[in-house]
PDB file of C-alpha atoms in Angstrom:
ATOM      1  CA  GLN A   3      42.813 -53.202   6.702  1.00  0.00           C
ATOM      2  CA  LYS A   4      40.240 -53.619   9.467  1.00  0.00           C
ATOM      3  CA  LEU A   5      37.501 -54.260   6.905  1.00  0.00           C
ATOM      4  CA  VAL A   6      39.627 -57.005   5.348  1.00  0.00           C
ATOM      5  CA  GLU A   7      40.143 -58.640   8.740  1.00  0.00           C
ATOM      6  CA  ILE A   8      36.438 -58.430   9.585  1.00  0.00           C
ATOM      7  CA  ASP A   9      35.456 -59.844   6.183  1.00  0.00           C
ATOM      8  CA  LYS A  10      37.665 -62.889   6.827  1.00  0.00           C
ATOM      9  CA  ARG A  11      35.893 -63.572  10.136  1.00  0.00           C
ATOM     10  CA  ILE A  12      32.439 -63.094   8.625  1.00  0.00           C
ATOM     11  CA  ALA A  13      33.142 -65.163   5.465  1.00  0.00           C
ATOM     12  CA  PRO A  14      32.343 -68.605   7.017  1.00  0.00           C
ATOM     13  CA  TYR A  15      28.790 -67.425   7.724  1.00  0.00           C
ATOM     14  CA  ASN A  16      28.165 -66.582   4.046  1.00  0.00           C
ATOM     15  CA  VAL A  17      26.368 -63.365   4.935  1.00  0.00           C
ATOM     16  CA  ASN A  18      26.347 -59.919   3.336  1.00  0.00           C
ATOM     17  CA  PRO A  19      26.514 -57.456   6.275  1.00  0.00           C
ATOM     18  CA  GLY A  20      24.645 -54.895   4.197  1.00  0.00           C
ATOM     19  CA  SER A  21      21.727 -57.218   3.435  1.00  0.00           C
ATOM     20  CA  THR A  22      18.825 -57.125   5.886  1.00  0.00           C
ATOM     21  CA  LYS A  23      17.542 -60.410   4.486  1.00  0.00           C
ATOM     22  CA  ASP A  24      20.896 -62.126   5.045  1.00  0.00           C
ATOM     23  CA  LEU A  25      21.159 -60.747   8.575  1.00  0.00           C
ATOM     24  CA  ARG A  26      17.696 -61.974   9.517  1.00  0.00           C
ATOM     25  CA  GLU A  27      18.550 -65.434   8.208  1.00  0.00           C
ATOM     26  CA  LEU A  28      21.814 -65.500  10.143  1.00  0.00           C
ATOM     27  CA  LEU A  29      20.539 -64.024  13.392  1.00  0.00           C
ATOM     28  CA  PHE A  30      17.164 -65.624  13.826  1.00  0.00           C
ATOM     29  CA  ASN A  31      17.461 -68.899  11.900  1.00  0.00           C
ATOM     30  CA  THR A  32      21.130 -69.917  11.924  1.00  0.00           C
ATOM     31  CA  LEU A  33      22.088 -68.500  15.338  1.00  0.00           C
ATOM     32  CA  GLY A  34      18.638 -68.697  16.917  1.00  0.00           C
ATOM     33  CA  MET A  35      18.712 -65.191  18.387  1.00  0.00           C
ATOM     34  CA  PRO A  36      15.573 -63.800  20.041  1.00  0.00           C
ATOM     35  CA  CYS A  37      13.561 -61.100  18.291  1.00  0.00           C
ATOM     36  CA  VAL A  38      14.287 -57.906  20.223  1.00  0.00           C
ATOM     37  CA  LYS A  39      11.895 -55.711  18.282  1.00  0.00           C
ATOM     38  CA  LYS A  40      10.010 -55.669  15.001  1.00  0.00           C
ATOM     39  CA  THR A  41       9.840 -53.289  12.057  1.00  0.00           C
ATOM     40  CA  LYS A  42       6.652 -51.545  10.927  1.00  0.00           C
ATOM     41  CA  THR A  43       6.024 -54.492   8.594  1.00  0.00           C
ATOM     42  CA  GLY A  44       6.270 -56.989  11.444  1.00  0.00           C
ATOM     43  CA  GLN A  45       9.694 -58.346  10.498  1.00  0.00           C
ATOM     44  CA  PRO A  46      12.442 -58.815  13.126  1.00  0.00           C
ATOM     45  CA  SER A  47      14.561 -55.655  13.220  1.00  0.00           C
ATOM     46  CA  THR A  48      18.303 -55.757  12.522  1.00  0.00           C
ATOM     47  CA  ASP A  49      19.063 -52.115  13.309  1.00  0.00           C
ATOM     48  CA  LYS A  50      22.096 -50.901  15.241  1.00  0.00           C
ATOM     49  CA  GLN A  51      20.375 -50.982  18.626  1.00  0.00           C
ATOM     50  CA  VAL A  52      19.215 -54.565  18.116  1.00  0.00           C
ATOM     51  CA  LEU A  53      22.657 -55.742  17.011  1.00  0.00           C
ATOM     52  CA  ALA A  54      24.289 -54.003  19.980  1.00  0.00           C
ATOM     53  CA  GLN A  55      21.912 -55.775  22.338  1.00  0.00           C
ATOM     54  CA  LEU A  56      22.599 -59.160  20.753  1.00  0.00           C
ATOM     55  CA  ALA A  57      26.370 -58.694  20.304  1.00  0.00           C
ATOM     56  CA  PRO A  58      27.361 -60.257  23.665  1.00  0.00           C
ATOM     57  CA  ARG A  59      25.653 -63.493  22.584  1.00  0.00           C
ATOM     58  CA  HIS A  60      27.902 -64.189  19.572  1.00  0.00           C
ATOM     59  CA  PRO A  61      31.174 -62.616  18.282  1.00  0.00           C
ATOM     60  CA  VAL A  62      30.039 -62.462  14.645  1.00  0.00           C
ATOM     61  CA  ILE A  63      27.356 -59.928  15.598  1.00  0.00           C
ATOM     62  CA  GLN A  64      29.989 -57.492  16.857  1.00  0.00           C
ATOM     63  CA  ASP A  65      31.892 -58.112  13.619  1.00  0.00           C
ATOM     64  CA  ILE A  66      28.776 -57.114  11.678  1.00  0.00           C
ATOM     65  CA  LEU A  67      28.442 -53.931  13.744  1.00  0.00           C
ATOM     66  CA  ASP A  68      32.101 -53.111  13.143  1.00  0.00           C
ATOM     67  CA  HIS A  69      31.721 -53.866   9.422  1.00  0.00           C
ATOM     68  CA  ARG A  70      28.888 -51.355   9.177  1.00  0.00           C
ATOM     69  CA  LYS A  71      30.950 -48.719  10.993  1.00  0.00           C
ATOM     70  CA  TYR A  72      34.104 -49.128   8.933  1.00  0.00           C
ATOM     71  CA  SER A  73      32.189 -49.461   5.658  1.00  0.00           C
ATOM     72  CA  LYS A  74      30.541 -46.109   6.361  1.00  0.00           C
ATOM     73  CA  LEU A  75      33.887 -44.531   7.260  1.00  0.00           C
ATOM     74  CA  ASP A  76      35.397 -45.845   4.054  1.00  0.00           C
ATOM     75  CA  GLY A  77      32.493 -44.905   1.788  1.00  0.00           C
ATOM     76  CA  THR A  78      31.819 -41.495   3.305  1.00  0.00           C
ATOM     77  CA  TYR A  79      35.344 -40.373   4.113  1.00  0.00           C
ATOM     78  CA  ALA A  80      38.341 -42.534   3.104  1.00  0.00           C
ATOM     79  CA  SER A  81      37.027 -43.093  -0.435  1.00  0.00           C
ATOM     80  CA  GLY A  82      34.100 -40.671  -0.530  1.00  0.00           C
ATOM     81  CA  LEU A  83      36.098 -37.498   0.072  1.00  0.00           C
ATOM     82  CA  GLN A  84      38.372 -38.199  -2.891  1.00  0.00           C
ATOM     83  CA  ASP A  85      35.556 -37.209  -5.245  1.00  0.00           C
ATOM     84  CA  PHE A  86      35.640 -33.676  -3.807  1.00  0.00           C
ATOM     85  CA  ILE A  87      39.371 -33.001  -4.259  1.00  0.00           C
ATOM     86  CA  ARG A  88      39.747 -30.099  -6.689  1.00  0.00           C
ATOM     87  CA  ALA A  89      42.494 -29.209  -9.148  1.00  0.00           C
ATOM     88  CA  ASP A  90      44.593 -27.567  -6.422  1.00  0.00           C
ATOM     89  CA  GLY A  91      44.633 -30.818  -4.477  1.00  0.00           C
ATOM     90  CA  ARG A  92      42.368 -29.491  -1.730  1.00  0.00           C
ATOM     91  CA  ILE A  93      38.732 -29.836  -0.668  1.00  0.00           C
ATOM     92  CA  HIS A  94      36.564 -26.708  -0.708  1.00  0.00           C
ATOM     93  CA  PRO A  95      33.138 -27.439   0.800  1.00  0.00           C
ATOM     94  CA  ASN A  96      30.212 -25.060   0.505  1.00  0.00           C
ATOM     95  CA  LEU A  97      29.598 -23.169   3.770  1.00  0.00           C
ATOM     96  CA  LYS A  98      26.344 -21.334   4.448  1.00  0.00           C
ATOM     97  CA  PRO A  99      26.146 -19.168   7.610  1.00  0.00           C
ATOM     98  CA  ASP A 100      22.376 -19.689   7.882  1.00  0.00           C
ATOM     99  CA  GLY A 101      21.930 -22.920   5.984  1.00  0.00           C
ATOM    100  CA  THR A 102      19.709 -24.647   8.532  1.00  0.00           C
ATOM    101  CA  ARG A 103      16.185 -23.868   9.705  1.00  0.00           C
ATOM    102  CA  THR A 104      17.557 -23.041  13.168  1.00  0.00           C
ATOM    103  CA  GLY A 105      19.919 -20.429  11.725  1.00  0.00           C
ATOM    104  CA  ARG A 106      23.114 -22.415  12.170  1.00  0.00           C
ATOM    105  CA  TRP A 107      25.884 -23.017   9.664  1.00  0.00           C
ATOM    106  CA  SER A 108      25.583 -25.831   7.165  1.00  0.00           C
ATOM    107  CA  CYS A 109      28.287 -27.520   5.140  1.00  0.00           C
ATOM    108  CA  THR A 110      27.784 -29.421   1.882  1.00  0.00           C
ATOM    109  CA  ASP A 111      29.761 -31.084  -0.893  1.00  0.00           C
ATOM    110  CA  PRO A 112      31.107 -32.581   1.327  1.00  0.00           C
ATOM    111  CA  ASN A 113      29.612 -32.118   4.786  1.00  0.00           C
ATOM    112  CA  LEU A 114      32.665 -31.835   7.028  1.00  0.00           C
ATOM    113  CA  GLN A 115      30.572 -31.030  10.105  1.00  0.00           C
ATOM    114  CA  THR A 116      29.847 -34.719  10.557  1.00  0.00           C
ATOM    115  CA  LEU A 117      33.424 -35.991  10.834  1.00  0.00           C
ATOM    116  CA  PRO A 118      33.767 -38.622  13.574  1.00  0.00           C
ATOM    117  CA  SER A 119      34.830 -37.367  16.985  1.00  0.00           C
ATOM    118  CA  GLU A 120      38.508 -36.816  17.653  1.00  0.00           C
ATOM    119  CA  LYS A 121      37.972 -38.903  20.787  1.00  0.00           C
ATOM    120  CA  THR A 122      37.998 -42.041  18.620  1.00  0.00           C
ATOM    121  CA  GLU A 123      40.976 -43.533  16.809  1.00  0.00           C
ATOM    122  CA  GLU A 124      39.124 -43.389  13.485  1.00  0.00           C
ATOM    123  CA  GLY A 125      38.157 -39.761  14.050  1.00  0.00           C
ATOM    124  CA  ARG A 126      41.749 -38.742  14.757  1.00  0.00           C
ATOM    125  CA  LEU A 127      42.990 -40.543  11.646  1.00  0.00           C
ATOM    126  CA  LEU A 128      40.423 -38.808   9.444  1.00  0.00           C
ATOM    127  CA  ARG A 129      41.019 -35.378  10.943  1.00  0.00           C
ATOM    128  CA  ASP A 130      44.759 -35.773  10.417  1.00  0.00           C
ATOM    129  CA  CYS A 131      44.040 -35.890   6.672  1.00  0.00           C
ATOM    130  CA  PHE A 132      43.189 -32.190   6.751  1.00  0.00           C
ATOM    131  CA  VAL A 133      46.319 -30.018   6.725  1.00  0.00           C
ATOM    132  CA  ALA A 134      46.442 -26.241   6.342  1.00  0.00           C
ATOM    133  CA  GLU A 135      48.418 -24.632   3.528  1.00  0.00           C
ATOM    134  CA  PRO A 136      51.879 -23.306   4.451  1.00  0.00           C
ATOM    135  CA  GLY A 137      51.520 -20.129   6.469  1.00  0.00           C
ATOM    136  CA  LYS A 138      47.878 -20.831   7.334  1.00  0.00           C
ATOM    137  CA  VAL A 139      46.080 -22.631  10.163  1.00  0.00           C
ATOM    138  CA  LEU A 140      42.851 -24.591  10.534  1.00  0.00           C
ATOM    139  CA  VAL A 141      40.463 -23.166  13.124  1.00  0.00           C
ATOM    140  CA  CYS A 142      37.794 -25.199  14.908  1.00  0.00           C
ATOM    141  CA  GLY A 143      34.767 -23.212  16.091  1.00  0.00           C
ATOM    142  CA  ASP A 144      31.867 -24.357  18.249  1.00  0.00           C
ATOM    143  CA  TYR A 145      28.701 -22.555  19.275  1.00  0.00           C
ATOM    144  CA  SER A 146      28.960 -24.317  22.653  1.00  0.00           C
ATOM    145  CA  GLN A 147      25.288 -24.749  23.542  1.00  0.00           C
ATOM    146  CA  VAL A 148      24.413 -21.279  22.283  1.00  0.00           C
ATOM    147  CA  GLU A 149      20.623 -21.774  22.463  1.00  0.00           C
ATOM    148  CA  LEU A 150      20.871 -22.710  26.136  1.00  0.00           C
ATOM    149  CA  ARG A 151      23.111 -19.721  26.826  1.00  0.00           C
ATOM    150  CA  VAL A 152      20.555 -17.420  25.194  1.00  0.00           C
ATOM    151  CA  ALA A 153      17.787 -19.065  27.231  1.00  0.00           C
ATOM    152  CA  ALA A 154      19.782 -18.530  30.425  1.00  0.00           C
ATOM    153  CA  MET A 155      20.276 -14.868  29.540  1.00  0.00           C
ATOM    154  CA  LEU A 156      16.632 -14.221  28.656  1.00  0.00           C
ATOM    155  CA  SER A 157      15.132 -16.201  31.542  1.00  0.00           C
ATOM    156  CA  ARG A 158      17.689 -14.971  34.107  1.00  0.00           C
ATOM    157  CA  ASP A 159      17.472 -18.421  35.664  1.00  0.00           C
ATOM    158  CA  ASP A 160      20.079 -18.522  38.441  1.00  0.00           C
ATOM    159  CA  LYS A 161      20.841 -22.243  38.099  1.00  0.00           C
ATOM    160  CA  MET A 162      21.350 -22.032  34.345  1.00  0.00           C
ATOM    161  CA  ILE A 163      23.581 -18.988  34.670  1.00  0.00           C
ATOM    162  CA  ASP A 164      25.638 -20.570  37.451  1.00  0.00           C
ATOM    163  CA  ILE A 165      26.294 -23.691  35.355  1.00  0.00           C
ATOM    164  CA  PHE A 166      27.653 -21.656  32.459  1.00  0.00           C
ATOM    165  CA  LYS A 167      29.679 -19.304  34.694  1.00  0.00           C
ATOM    166  CA  SER A 168      31.309 -22.270  36.424  1.00  0.00           C
ATOM    167  CA  GLY A 169      32.342 -23.786  33.086  1.00  0.00           C
ATOM    168  CA  GLN A 170      30.509 -27.050  33.723  1.00  0.00           C
ATOM    169  CA  ASP A 171      29.004 -29.161  30.963  1.00  0.00           C
ATOM    170  CA  TYR A 172      25.355 -28.113  30.913  1.00  0.00           C
ATOM    171  CA  HIS A 173      23.982 -31.414  29.632  1.00  0.00           C
ATOM    172  CA  MET A 174      25.906 -33.417  32.236  1.00  0.00           C
ATOM    173  CA  ARG A 175      24.710 -31.122  35.027  1.00  0.00           C
ATOM    174  CA  THR A 176      21.139 -31.588  33.803  1.00  0.00           C
ATOM    175  CA  ALA A 177      21.649 -35.354  33.889  1.00  0.00           C
ATOM    176  CA  GLN A 178      23.069 -35.167  37.412  1.00  0.00           C
ATOM    177  CA  MET A 179      20.213 -33.002  38.683  1.00  0.00           C
ATOM    178  CA  ILE A 180      17.590 -35.523  37.529  1.00  0.00           C
ATOM    179  CA  SER A 181      19.631 -38.735  37.803  1.00  0.00           C
ATOM    180  CA  GLN A 182      18.151 -39.908  41.112  1.00  0.00           C
ATOM    181  CA  MET A 183      14.576 -39.278  40.031  1.00  0.00           C
ATOM    182  CA  VAL A 184      14.811 -40.576  36.456  1.00  0.00           C
ATOM    183  CA  TRP A 185      17.420 -43.352  36.513  1.00  0.00           C
ATOM    184  CA  GLY A 186      17.807 -44.108  40.225  1.00  0.00           C
ATOM    185  CA  LEU A 187      21.494 -43.139  40.042  1.00  0.00           C
ATOM    186  CA  ASN A 188      23.453 -40.905  42.372  1.00  0.00           C
ATOM    187  CA  PRO A 189      24.935 -37.861  40.571  1.00  0.00           C
ATOM    188  CA  GLY A 190      28.435 -39.085  41.416  1.00  0.00           C
ATOM    189  CA  GLU A 191      27.885 -42.289  39.418  1.00  0.00           C
ATOM    190  CA  LEU A 192      27.729 -40.293  36.196  1.00  0.00           C
ATOM    191  CA  VAL A 193      31.353 -39.128  36.314  1.00  0.00           C
ATOM    192  CA  ASP A 194      34.668 -40.704  37.284  1.00  0.00           C
ATOM    193  CA  ALA A 195      37.363 -39.375  39.615  1.00  0.00           C
ATOM    194  CA  GLN A 196      38.682 -37.072  36.851  1.00  0.00           C
ATOM    195  CA  GLY A 197      35.217 -35.676  36.181  1.00  0.00           C
ATOM    196  CA  GLU A 198      34.863 -37.498  32.867  1.00  0.00           C
ATOM    197  CA  PRO A 199      31.531 -39.218  32.044  1.00  0.00           C
ATOM    198  CA  THR A 200      31.293 -42.880  32.991  1.00  0.00           C
ATOM    199  CA  LYS A 201      29.589 -45.269  30.565  1.00  0.00           C
ATOM    200  CA  LYS A 202      26.302 -44.760  32.420  1.00  0.00           C
ATOM    201  CA  GLY A 203      26.959 -41.043  32.604  1.00  0.00           C
ATOM    202  CA  ALA A 204      27.521 -40.727  28.853  1.00  0.00           C
ATOM    203  CA  ALA A 205      24.223 -42.486  28.157  1.00  0.00           C
ATOM    204  CA  CYS A 206      22.365 -40.266  30.636  1.00  0.00           C
ATOM    205  CA  ARG A 207      23.995 -37.159  29.170  1.00  0.00           C
ATOM    206  CA  ARG A 208      22.812 -38.105  25.656  1.00  0.00           C
ATOM    207  CA  GLN A 209      19.239 -38.342  26.898  1.00  0.00           C
ATOM    208  CA  SER A 210      19.551 -35.015  28.723  1.00  0.00           C
ATOM    209  CA  THR A 211      20.911 -33.394  25.555  1.00  0.00           C
ATOM    210  CA  ALA A 212      17.789 -34.447  23.657  1.00  0.00           C
ATOM    211  CA  VAL A 213      15.531 -33.092  26.411  1.00  0.00           C
ATOM    212  CA  ASN A 214      17.394 -29.781  26.692  1.00  0.00           C
ATOM    213  CA  SER A 215      17.377 -29.262  22.924  1.00  0.00           C
ATOM    214  CA  GLY A 216      13.715 -30.234  22.696  1.00  0.00           C
ATOM    215  CA  LEU A 217      12.760 -27.723  25.391  1.00  0.00           C
ATOM    216  CA  MET A 218      14.497 -24.942  23.472  1.00  0.00           C
TER     217      MET A 218
END
C-alpha cells in the first residue's frame, strides 16, 4: 500500500526510482541539486547517503528513499520469502553453525538473519509472519558481543570487564568514553533521560561499533 502511495507522488516527475540515469536527470538537471559526491567514473552519485543529505531540499527525494526501502522489503521479504515456502506451508532455511569465516552461524535460502529490526514498524510486521507450530516456540538467540567478551576475559582489562558486569551497552560506552575527544560531545548528549540513544548517540554508537569490531 505504501509503495502505491509513493508511486502516485513520484509519477508526475516521470522517474524510475531504480534507474541511476533517471535519478541523475531528476536531481541535478530538473531540480538543480548540488553534486554531493562523485562515483569512481566521475558521475554524480545517487547513493543512499547522498539522497539522505539532499532529502530536506525537496519532498520527492524522501519519496525516492522510501521507495527504495519498501521495494527492497517487498522483493526480499513480502514477495521474496514466498518462493521458499515448502509443501508443509513453512520455511526451512539452511543453518550452518560455522558458516562464516569468523566462525559464526550463517543462514541461507533464505537468510533470516537479516530481517529488519523489531524496533521498526516494518520489522515488527515481517517478524509477525513467523509463527511457531502448535506446542512449539520460536527462540531468538544472540551472541551479544561475544568477541569483545572474549577479549575482556583474555586481556583482563578492568574497564572492559566492568562494562560487561554492569550490563551496559559496550559500544555506547565506547562512544561515550571518546565522545568529547572525537565528536566534541559530552557523554550525556548521547543518551536521553531513559538511557536510550539520542539521534546523535545512535550515529556515534554505529561508528564505535565499527572501531570495536575492527580492533578485534
